[in-house]
Amino acid sequence: MLRRCLGSLARLLTAAALFATSLGLGAASLVEMLERAVNAVQAHEDMVERRVRSLQGSAERMLYRSMAAAEITRQARKGDPQAQLVVGRWNEAQGHHAEAVEWYRLAAMQGYHEAQCDLGLMYAVGKGVAQDAVEARKWISRAAKQGLPRAEYNLGLIYLQGRGVKADAGRAIEWIRRAAQQGDSEAQWQLGVVYNAGQGMAEDPAEALRWFRQAAESGLAEAQNELGAMYAAGRGVQTDERKAIEWFELAARQGHARAQFRLGEMHATGRGTAQSDAMALVWWRQAAGRGDRNAQYNLGLWHATGRRVSADPLEAAWWYHKAANRADPRAQYQLGLAHADGIGVAKDPVRALKWFTLAGALGNRQAAEAIARLEPPMSAEQIARARALVEQWTERFGKPQGR
């Protein structure tokens, strides 16, 4: 209706100009005013039409999804295992884990390998059902024996880690290899890890490199990071820092924190690329934001010393604290020093003793010397409070393990 009005409004412009002249008004200004009105009406109509089309499209998509969901649910209730799997996965995605388990079970009992694997994984992590490693292995094993690569891979992990069964590196490698040979990128990466570390076999860096490369070329960030590390260290291949940079960057751009840290390290030291503190900071900040404790520690160190950034003891302490809570003994020691001297944080011998104690438990040799200097003037009550803080930290973050 608005569009029909536009033609009429346009035809009025000439008549309006003549009328304005007869009244002694400025014809040009009146025409300009009317033109603005017409343009405003046109713009409003276009906006309304776009909104109507958008709503119609959204409504149609919602209707189609609703119809599809209703049909799939109907087929699932009739016993179709593939439909049961789809309904189960939809429920799992919505957080309805118990319902997902029941749908997976219905399809799994009909022998559908995808549902058997999903049901096993629900038992493995305790989603929608009590955690049960034996049941997890049972269902995942059934799917693996039907040749499902992700089931083969997960069964290999079960044997590798000894979950619900005695650990058996030989059987683990057998199952992981089956999945890897079918192109499962995670299995290829894991096989590379096994060969690189020599789990259940002699170390074989060249074979590790082969499997890392296959997974990396499929786009798996974990494998790209490992392949970069192999090139950087010259392990299983001639050292090539430029190739290391290439693989680290591919993984880093996918958000892989360890690769981001390593890429920052390459820029900071000028390995394989021009030295650049600025680029190191870019990548370390990304890695630190994703929880990489090495990047967090380095940011703390640079803020403490003023390298490339303004010296800021408060910012340094903040990053040290992040890394310290991820059990980095270097950061724990630095945080202890900060509290001992009141640099960037409140001076507090109790908290200083807490961090020195934790750092010492993780093998930091300087921590013992710091404790020997700190403890003599402290009261028994202060030392007891420090020990209580250590216990609280351990309950929250886990018992420190020596390196």
CSV table of C-alpha atoms in Angstrom, one decimal:
chain,number,residue,atom,x,y,z
A,1,MET,CA,0.0,0.0,0.0
A,2,LEU,CA,2.8,2.4,0.9
A,3,ARG,CA,4.4,1.8,-2.5
A,4,ARG,CA,1.2,2.8,-4.3
A,5,CYS,CA,1.3,6.1,-2.4
A,6,LEU,CA,4.8,6.9,-3.6
A,7,GLY,CA,3.7,7.5,-7.2
A,8,SER,CA,1.0,9.8,-6.1
A,9,LEU,CA,3.3,11.8,-3.8
A,10,ALA,CA,5.8,12.2,-6.7
A,11,ARG,CA,3.1,13.5,-9.0
A,12,LEU,CA,2.2,16.1,-6.4
A,13,LEU,CA,5.7,17.6,-6.5
A,14,THR,CA,5.2,19.7,-9.6
A,15,ALA,CA,1.7,20.9,-8.6
A,16,ALA,CA,3.1,21.7,-5.2
A,17,ALA,CA,5.8,23.9,-6.7
A,18,LEU,CA,3.3,25.9,-8.7
A,19,PHE,CA,1.0,26.3,-5.7
A,20,ALA,CA,3.9,27.5,-3.5
A,21,THR,CA,4.9,30.1,-6.2
A,22,SER,CA,1.3,31.4,-6.2
A,23,LEU,CA,1.5,31.9,-2.5
A,24,GLY,CA,4.9,33.5,-2.6
A,25,LEU,CA,6.7,30.6,-1.0
A,26,GLY,CA,10.0,29.2,-2.0
A,27,ALA,CA,9.2,26.4,-4.5
A,28,ALA,CA,12.6,24.9,-4.3
A,29,SER,CA,12.5,24.5,-0.5
A,30,LEU,CA,9.0,23.0,-0.6
A,31,VAL,CA,10.0,20.5,-3.2
A,32,GLU,CA,13.1,19.6,-1.2
A,33,MET,CA,10.9,19.1,1.9
A,34,LEU,CA,8.5,16.9,0.0
A,35,GLU,CA,11.4,14.9,-1.5
A,36,ARG,CA,12.7,14.2,1.9
A,37,ALA,CA,9.3,13.0,3.0
A,38,VAL,CA,9.1,10.7,0.0
A,39,ASN,CA,12.6,9.3,0.7
A,40,ALA,CA,11.7,8.7,4.3
A,41,VAL,CA,8.5,6.8,3.3
A,42,GLN,CA,10.5,4.7,0.8
A,43,ALA,CA,13.1,3.9,3.4
A,44,HIS,CA,10.5,2.9,6.0
A,45,GLU,CA,8.7,0.7,3.5
A,46,ASP,CA,11.9,-1.1,2.5
A,47,MET,CA,12.7,-1.7,6.1
A,48,VAL,CA,9.2,-3.1,6.8
A,49,GLU,CA,9.4,-5.4,3.7
A,50,ARG,CA,12.9,-6.7,4.8
A,51,ARG,CA,11.6,-7.4,8.2
A,52,VAL,CA,8.5,-9.2,6.9
A,53,ARG,CA,10.7,-11.4,4.6
A,54,SER,CA,13.0,-12.1,7.5
A,55,LEU,CA,10.2,-13.1,9.8
A,56,GLN,CA,8.6,-15.3,7.1
A,57,GLY,CA,12.0,-17.0,6.5
A,58,SER,CA,12.5,-17.6,10.2
A,59,ALA,CA,9.0,-18.9,10.6
A,60,GLU,CA,9.5,-21.3,7.7
A,61,ARG,CA,12.8,-22.6,9.0
A,62,MET,CA,11.3,-23.1,12.5
A,63,LEU,CA,8.3,-24.9,10.9
A,64,TYR,CA,10.5,-27.1,8.9
A,65,ARG,CA,12.7,-27.9,11.9
A,66,SER,CA,9.6,-28.6,14.0
A,67,MET,CA,8.2,-30.9,11.3
A,68,ALA,CA,11.5,-32.7,10.9
A,69,ALA,CA,11.9,-33.2,14.6
A,70,ALA,CA,8.4,-34.5,14.9
A,71,GLU,CA,9.0,-37.0,12.1
A,72,ILE,CA,12.4,-38.1,13.5
A,73,THR,CA,10.9,-38.6,16.9
A,74,ARG,CA,8.0,-40.6,15.4
A,75,GLN,CA,10.5,-42.8,13.6
A,76,ALA,CA,12.5,-43.2,16.8
A,77,ARG,CA,9.4,-44.3,18.7
A,78,LYS,CA,8.7,-46.9,16.0
A,79,GLY,CA,12.2,-48.3,16.6
A,80,ASP,CA,14.4,-46.8,13.9
A,81,PRO,CA,17.9,-46.9,15.5
A,82,GLN,CA,19.3,-44.1,13.4
A,83,ALA,CA,16.4,-41.9,14.4
A,84,GLN,CA,16.9,-43.0,18.0
A,85,LEU,CA,20.5,-41.9,17.8
A,86,VAL,CA,19.5,-38.5,16.4
A,87,VAL,CA,17.0,-37.9,19.2
A,88,GLY,CA,19.5,-39.0,21.8
A,89,ARG,CA,22.2,-36.6,20.5
A,90,TRP,CA,19.6,-33.8,20.4
A,91,ASN,CA,18.7,-34.5,24.1
A,92,GLU,CA,22.4,-34.6,25.0
A,93,ALA,CA,23.0,-31.3,23.3
A,94,GLN,CA,20.1,-29.8,25.2
A,95,GLY,CA,21.5,-31.1,28.5
A,96,HIS,CA,18.9,-33.8,28.9
A,97,HIS,CA,21.5,-36.4,29.6
A,98,ALA,CA,19.3,-39.1,31.2
A,99,GLU,CA,16.9,-39.0,28.2
A,100,ALA,CA,19.9,-39.2,25.9
A,101,VAL,CA,21.1,-42.3,27.6
A,102,GLU,CA,17.8,-44.0,27.2
A,103,TRP,CA,17.6,-43.3,23.4
A,104,TYR,CA,21.2,-44.4,22.9
A,105,ARG,CA,20.4,-47.6,24.8
A,106,LEU,CA,17.4,-48.4,22.6
A,107,ALA,CA,19.6,-48.0,19.5
A,108,ALA,CA,22.6,-49.7,21.0
A,109,MET,CA,20.6,-52.8,21.9
A,110,GLN,CA,19.7,-53.1,18.3
A,111,GLY,CA,23.4,-53.3,17.5
A,112,TYR,CA,23.8,-49.8,16.1
A,113,HIS,CA,27.5,-49.1,16.5
A,114,GLU,CA,27.3,-45.3,16.6
A,115,ALA,CA,24.8,-45.5,19.5
A,116,GLN,CA,26.9,-48.2,21.3
A,117,CYS,CA,29.9,-45.8,21.2
A,118,ASP,CA,27.8,-42.9,22.4
A,119,LEU,CA,26.3,-44.9,25.2
A,120,GLY,CA,29.8,-46.1,26.3
A,121,LEU,CA,31.1,-42.6,26.4
A,122,MET,CA,28.1,-41.5,28.6
A,123,TYR,CA,29.1,-44.3,31.0
A,124,ALA,CA,32.8,-43.3,30.8
A,125,VAL,CA,32.1,-39.7,32.0
A,126,GLY,CA,29.0,-40.3,34.1
A,127,LYS,CA,26.6,-38.2,32.0
A,128,GLY,CA,22.9,-39.1,32.6
A,129,VAL,CA,24.0,-42.4,34.3
A,130,ALA,CA,26.4,-43.4,37.1
A,131,GLN,CA,30.0,-43.5,35.9
A,132,ASP,CA,30.9,-47.1,35.2
A,133,ALA,CA,34.2,-47.9,33.5
A,134,VAL,CA,33.2,-51.5,32.9
A,135,GLU,CA,30.0,-50.6,31.2
A,136,ALA,CA,31.8,-48.0,29.2
A,137,ARG,CA,34.3,-50.6,27.9
A,138,LYS,CA,31.6,-53.1,27.1
A,139,TRP,CA,29.6,-50.8,24.8
A,140,ILE,CA,32.6,-49.1,23.2
A,141,SER,CA,34.1,-52.5,22.6
A,142,ARG,CA,31.0,-53.7,20.8
A,143,ALA,CA,31.1,-50.6,18.5
A,144,ALA,CA,34.9,-51.0,17.9
A,145,LYS,CA,34.4,-54.7,16.9
A,146,GLN,CA,32.1,-53.4,14.1
A,147,GLY,CA,34.9,-51.2,12.8
A,148,LEU,CA,33.8,-47.8,14.0
A,149,PRO,CA,37.0,-45.7,14.0
A,150,ARG,CA,36.1,-43.4,16.9
A,151,ALA,CA,35.1,-46.5,19.0
A,152,GLU,CA,38.4,-48.2,18.1
A,153,TYR,CA,40.3,-45.0,19.2
A,154,ASN,CA,38.4,-44.8,22.5
A,155,LEU,CA,38.9,-48.5,23.2
A,156,GLY,CA,42.6,-47.9,22.6
A,157,LEU,CA,42.6,-45.1,25.2
A,158,ILE,CA,40.8,-47.3,27.7
A,159,TYR,CA,43.5,-50.0,27.4
A,160,LEU,CA,46.2,-47.3,27.4
A,161,GLN,CA,44.9,-45.7,30.6
A,162,GLY,CA,43.7,-48.9,32.3
A,163,ARG,CA,40.1,-47.7,32.8
A,164,GLY,CA,37.8,-50.6,33.7
A,165,VAL,CA,40.5,-53.0,32.6
A,166,LYS,CA,44.2,-53.7,33.3
A,167,ALA,CA,46.4,-51.3,31.3
A,168,ASP,CA,47.8,-53.0,28.2
A,169,ALA,CA,49.9,-50.8,25.9
A,170,GLY,CA,50.1,-53.5,23.2
A,171,ARG,CA,46.3,-53.8,22.9
A,172,ALA,CA,45.9,-50.1,23.2
A,173,ILE,CA,48.3,-49.5,20.2
A,174,GLU,CA,46.5,-52.2,18.2
A,175,TRP,CA,43.1,-50.5,18.5
A,176,ILE,CA,44.5,-46.9,18.1
A,177,ARG,CA,46.3,-48.1,14.9
A,178,ARG,CA,43.1,-49.5,13.5
A,179,ALA,CA,41.4,-46.2,13.9
A,180,ALA,CA,44.4,-44.3,12.6
A,181,GLN,CA,44.6,-46.4,9.4
A,182,GLN,CA,40.9,-45.6,8.7
A,183,GLY,CA,41.8,-41.9,8.8
A,184,ASP,CA,40.7,-40.9,12.3
A,185,SER,CA,42.9,-37.8,12.9
A,186,GLU,CA,42.7,-38.0,16.7
A,187,ALA,CA,43.9,-41.6,16.6
A,188,GLN,CA,46.7,-40.6,14.2
A,189,TRP,CA,47.8,-37.9,16.7
A,190,GLN,CA,47.6,-40.3,19.6
A,191,LEU,CA,49.6,-42.9,17.8
A,192,GLY,CA,52.2,-40.2,17.2
A,193,VAL,CA,52.3,-39.4,20.9
A,194,VAL,CA,52.8,-43.1,21.8
A,195,TYR,CA,55.7,-43.5,19.3
A,196,ASN,CA,57.2,-40.2,20.4
A,197,ALA,CA,57.1,-41.1,24.1
A,198,GLY,CA,57.9,-44.8,23.7
A,199,GLN,CA,54.8,-46.0,25.5
A,200,GLY,CA,54.7,-49.8,25.3
A,201,MET,CA,57.5,-49.8,22.7
A,202,ALA,CA,60.8,-48.2,21.9
A,203,GLU,CA,60.7,-44.6,21.0
A,204,ASP,CA,60.4,-44.0,17.3
A,205,PRO,CA,60.5,-40.3,16.4
A,206,ALA,CA,60.4,-40.9,12.7
A,207,GLU,CA,57.2,-43.0,13.0
A,208,ALA,CA,55.8,-40.4,15.4
A,209,LEU,CA,56.5,-37.7,12.8
A,210,ARG,CA,54.7,-39.7,10.1
A,211,TRP,CA,51.5,-40.0,12.2
A,212,PHE,CA,51.6,-36.4,13.4
A,213,ARG,CA,51.9,-35.2,9.8
A,214,GLN,CA,48.8,-37.2,8.7
A,215,ALA,CA,46.7,-35.8,11.5
A,216,ALA,CA,48.1,-32.3,11.1
A,217,GLU,CA,47.3,-32.3,7.4
A,218,SER,CA,43.8,-33.1,8.3
A,219,GLY,CA,43.7,-29.9,10.3
A,220,LEU,CA,44.0,-31.3,13.9
A,221,ALA,CA,45.5,-28.5,16.0
A,222,GLU,CA,47.1,-30.9,18.5
A,223,ALA,CA,49.0,-32.6,15.8
A,224,GLN,CA,50.0,-29.4,14.1
A,225,ASN,CA,51.4,-28.2,17.4
A,226,GLU,CA,53.4,-31.5,17.9
A,227,LEU,CA,54.6,-31.4,14.3
A,228,GLY,CA,55.9,-27.9,14.9
A,229,ALA,CA,57.7,-29.1,18.0
A,230,MET,CA,59.3,-31.9,16.1
A,231,TYR,CA,60.7,-29.5,13.4
A,232,ALA,CA,61.8,-27.0,16.1
A,233,ALA,CA,63.7,-29.7,18.0
A,234,GLY,CA,65.0,-31.6,15.0
A,235,ARG,CA,63.3,-34.8,16.3
A,236,GLY,CA,62.7,-37.4,13.7
A,237,VAL,CA,63.5,-34.8,11.0
A,238,GLN,CA,66.1,-32.2,10.2
A,239,THR,CA,65.7,-29.1,12.2
A,240,ASP,CA,63.6,-26.5,10.3
A,241,GLU,CA,62.5,-23.6,12.4
A,242,ARG,CA,60.6,-22.0,9.5
A,243,LYS,CA,58.5,-25.1,9.1
A,244,ALA,CA,58.1,-25.2,12.9
A,245,ILE,CA,56.7,-21.6,12.7
A,246,GLU,CA,54.3,-22.6,9.9
A,247,TRP,CA,52.8,-25.5,11.9
A,248,PHE,CA,52.7,-23.6,15.2
A,249,GLU,CA,50.8,-20.8,13.5
A,250,LEU,CA,48.2,-23.2,12.0
A,251,ALA,CA,47.5,-24.6,15.4
A,252,ALA,CA,47.7,-21.2,17.1
A,253,ARG,CA,45.1,-19.7,14.8
A,254,GLN,CA,42.7,-22.6,15.8
A,255,GLY,CA,43.2,-21.4,19.4
A,256,HIS,CA,45.6,-24.1,20.6
A,257,ALA,CA,47.2,-22.5,23.7
A,258,ARG,CA,50.4,-24.5,23.7
A,259,ALA,CA,51.1,-23.6,20.1
A,260,GLN,CA,50.3,-19.9,20.8
A,261,PHE,CA,52.9,-20.0,23.6
A,262,ARG,CA,55.5,-21.7,21.4
A,263,LEU,CA,54.9,-19.3,18.6
A,264,GLY,CA,55.4,-16.4,21.0
A,265,GLU,CA,58.6,-18.0,22.2
A,266,MET,CA,59.9,-18.3,18.6
A,267,HIS,CA,59.2,-14.6,18.0
A,268,ALA,CA,60.8,-13.6,21.4
A,269,THR,CA,64.0,-15.4,20.5
A,270,GLY,CA,64.0,-14.8,16.8
A,271,ARG,CA,64.0,-18.5,15.8
A,272,GLY,CA,62.6,-19.1,12.3
A,273,THR,CA,61.4,-15.5,12.1
A,274,ALA,CA,62.5,-11.9,12.8
A,275,GLN,CA,62.8,-11.3,16.5
A,276,SER,CA,59.8,-9.4,17.7
A,277,ASP,CA,58.8,-8.8,21.3
A,278,ALA,CA,55.6,-7.2,20.1
A,279,MET,CA,54.5,-10.4,18.3
A,280,ALA,CA,55.6,-12.5,21.3
A,281,LEU,CA,53.3,-10.5,23.5
A,282,VAL,CA,50.4,-10.9,21.0
A,283,TRP,CA,50.7,-14.7,21.1
A,284,TRP,CA,51.5,-15.0,24.8
A,285,ARG,CA,48.4,-12.9,25.7
A,286,GLN,CA,46.3,-15.2,23.7
A,287,ALA,CA,47.8,-18.3,25.2
A,288,ALA,CA,47.6,-16.9,28.7
A,289,GLY,CA,44.0,-16.1,28.2
A,290,ARG,CA,43.5,-19.8,27.4
A,291,GLY,CA,45.2,-20.9,30.6
A,292,ASP,CA,48.7,-21.6,29.4
A,293,ARG,CA,50.8,-21.2,32.6
A,294,ASN,CA,54.1,-20.7,30.7
A,295,ALA,CA,52.6,-17.7,28.9
A,296,GLN,CA,51.2,-16.4,32.1
A,297,TYR,CA,54.5,-16.7,33.8
A,298,ASN,CA,56.3,-14.9,30.9
A,299,LEU,CA,53.8,-12.1,31.0
A,300,GLY,CA,54.4,-11.7,34.7
A,301,LEU,CA,58.1,-11.7,34.2
A,302,TRP,CA,58.0,-9.1,31.4
A,303,HIS,CA,55.7,-6.8,33.5
A,304,ALA,CA,58.0,-7.2,36.4
A,305,THR,CA,61.1,-6.3,34.5
A,306,GLY,CA,59.6,-3.8,32.1
A,307,ARG,CA,60.6,-5.7,28.9
A,308,ARG,CA,58.6,-4.2,26.0
A,309,VAL,CA,55.9,-3.1,28.4
A,310,SER,CA,55.9,-0.6,31.2
A,311,ALA,CA,57.1,-2.1,34.4
A,312,ASP,CA,54.0,-2.8,36.5
A,313,PRO,CA,54.4,-4.8,39.7
A,314,LEU,CA,50.6,-5.1,40.1
A,315,GLU,CA,50.1,-6.6,36.6
A,316,ALA,CA,53.1,-8.9,37.1
A,317,ALA,CA,51.7,-10.2,40.4
A,318,TRP,CA,48.3,-10.8,38.7
A,319,TRP,CA,49.9,-13.0,36.0
A,320,TYR,CA,52.1,-14.8,38.5
A,321,HIS,CA,49.0,-15.6,40.5
A,322,LYS,CA,47.4,-17.1,37.4
A,323,ALA,CA,50.4,-19.3,36.7
A,324,ALA,CA,50.9,-20.2,40.4
A,325,ASN,CA,47.4,-21.6,40.6
A,326,ARG,CA,48.3,-23.8,37.7
A,327,ALA,CA,51.1,-25.2,39.7
A,328,ASP,CA,54.0,-23.3,38.0
A,329,PRO,CA,56.8,-23.4,40.7
A,330,ARG,CA,58.6,-20.4,39.1
A,331,ALA,CA,55.4,-18.3,39.5
A,332,GLN,CA,54.8,-19.5,43.0
A,333,TYR,CA,58.3,-18.6,44.0
A,334,GLN,CA,58.0,-15.1,42.4
A,335,LEU,CA,54.7,-14.6,44.1
A,336,GLY,CA,56.3,-15.6,47.4
A,337,LEU,CA,59.0,-12.9,46.8
A,338,ALA,CA,56.3,-10.3,46.0
A,339,HIS,CA,54.4,-11.0,49.3
A,340,ALA,CA,57.7,-11.1,51.3
A,341,ASP,CA,58.7,-7.6,50.0
A,342,GLY,CA,55.2,-6.1,49.3
A,343,ILE,CA,55.9,-5.6,45.6
A,344,GLY,CA,52.6,-5.4,43.6
A,345,VAL,CA,50.7,-7.1,46.5
A,346,ALA,CA,50.3,-6.5,50.2
A,347,LYS,CA,53.3,-7.4,52.3
A,348,ASP,CA,52.3,-10.6,54.0
A,349,PRO,CA,54.8,-13.2,55.4
A,350,VAL,CA,52.1,-15.7,55.8
A,351,ARG,CA,51.1,-15.7,52.1
A,352,ALA,CA,54.8,-15.5,51.2
A,353,LEU,CA,55.5,-18.7,53.2
A,354,LYS,CA,52.5,-20.4,51.6
A,355,TRP,CA,53.8,-19.8,48.0
A,356,PHE,CA,57.4,-20.7,48.9
A,357,THR,CA,56.2,-23.9,50.5
A,358,LEU,CA,54.2,-24.9,47.3
A,359,ALA,CA,57.1,-23.9,45.1
A,360,GLY,CA,59.4,-26.1,47.1
A,361,ALA,CA,57.1,-29.0,46.9
A,362,LEU,CA,57.3,-28.7,43.1
A,363,GLY,CA,61.1,-28.8,43.2
A,364,ASN,CA,62.0,-25.1,43.2
A,365,ARG,CA,65.4,-25.0,44.9
A,366,GLN,CA,65.4,-21.3,45.7
A,367,ALA,CA,62.2,-21.8,47.7
A,368,ALA,CA,64.0,-23.7,50.6
A,369,GLU,CA,66.5,-20.8,51.0
A,370,ALA,CA,63.7,-18.3,51.0
A,371,ILE,CA,61.8,-20.2,53.7
A,372,ALA,CA,65.0,-20.4,55.8
A,373,ARG,CA,65.2,-16.6,55.7
A,374,LEU,CA,61.5,-16.0,56.2
A,375,GLU,CA,60.5,-18.3,59.0
A,376,PRO,CA,62.8,-17.4,62.0
A,377,PRO,CA,61.1,-14.0,62.8
A,378,MET,CA,57.6,-15.4,62.2
A,379,SER,CA,55.4,-16.6,65.1
A,380,ALA,CA,54.1,-20.1,65.5
A,381,GLU,CA,50.6,-18.8,64.8
A,382,GLN,CA,51.7,-17.3,61.5
A,383,ILE,CA,53.4,-20.4,60.4
A,384,ALA,CA,50.3,-22.5,61.3
A,385,ARG,CA,48.2,-20.1,59.2
A,386,ALA,CA,50.6,-20.5,56.3
A,387,ARG,CA,50.3,-24.3,56.5
A,388,ALA,CA,46.5,-24.0,56.6
A,389,LEU,CA,46.6,-21.9,53.4
A,390,VAL,CA,48.8,-24.6,51.7
A,391,GLU,CA,46.2,-27.2,52.7
A,392,GLN,CA,43.4,-25.1,51.3
A,393,TRP,CA,45.2,-24.6,48.0
A,394,THR,CA,45.9,-28.3,47.8
A,395,GLU,CA,42.3,-29.2,48.4
A,396,ARG,CA,41.3,-26.8,45.6
A,397,PHE,CA,44.0,-27.4,43.0
A,398,GLY,CA,45.5,-30.8,43.9
A,399,LYS,CA,48.6,-32.0,45.7
A,400,PRO,CA,51.8,-30.5,44.3
A,401,GLN,CA,53.8,-33.2,42.4
A,402,GLY,CA,57.6,-32.9,42.1
A,403,ARG,CA,59.1,-32.6,38.7
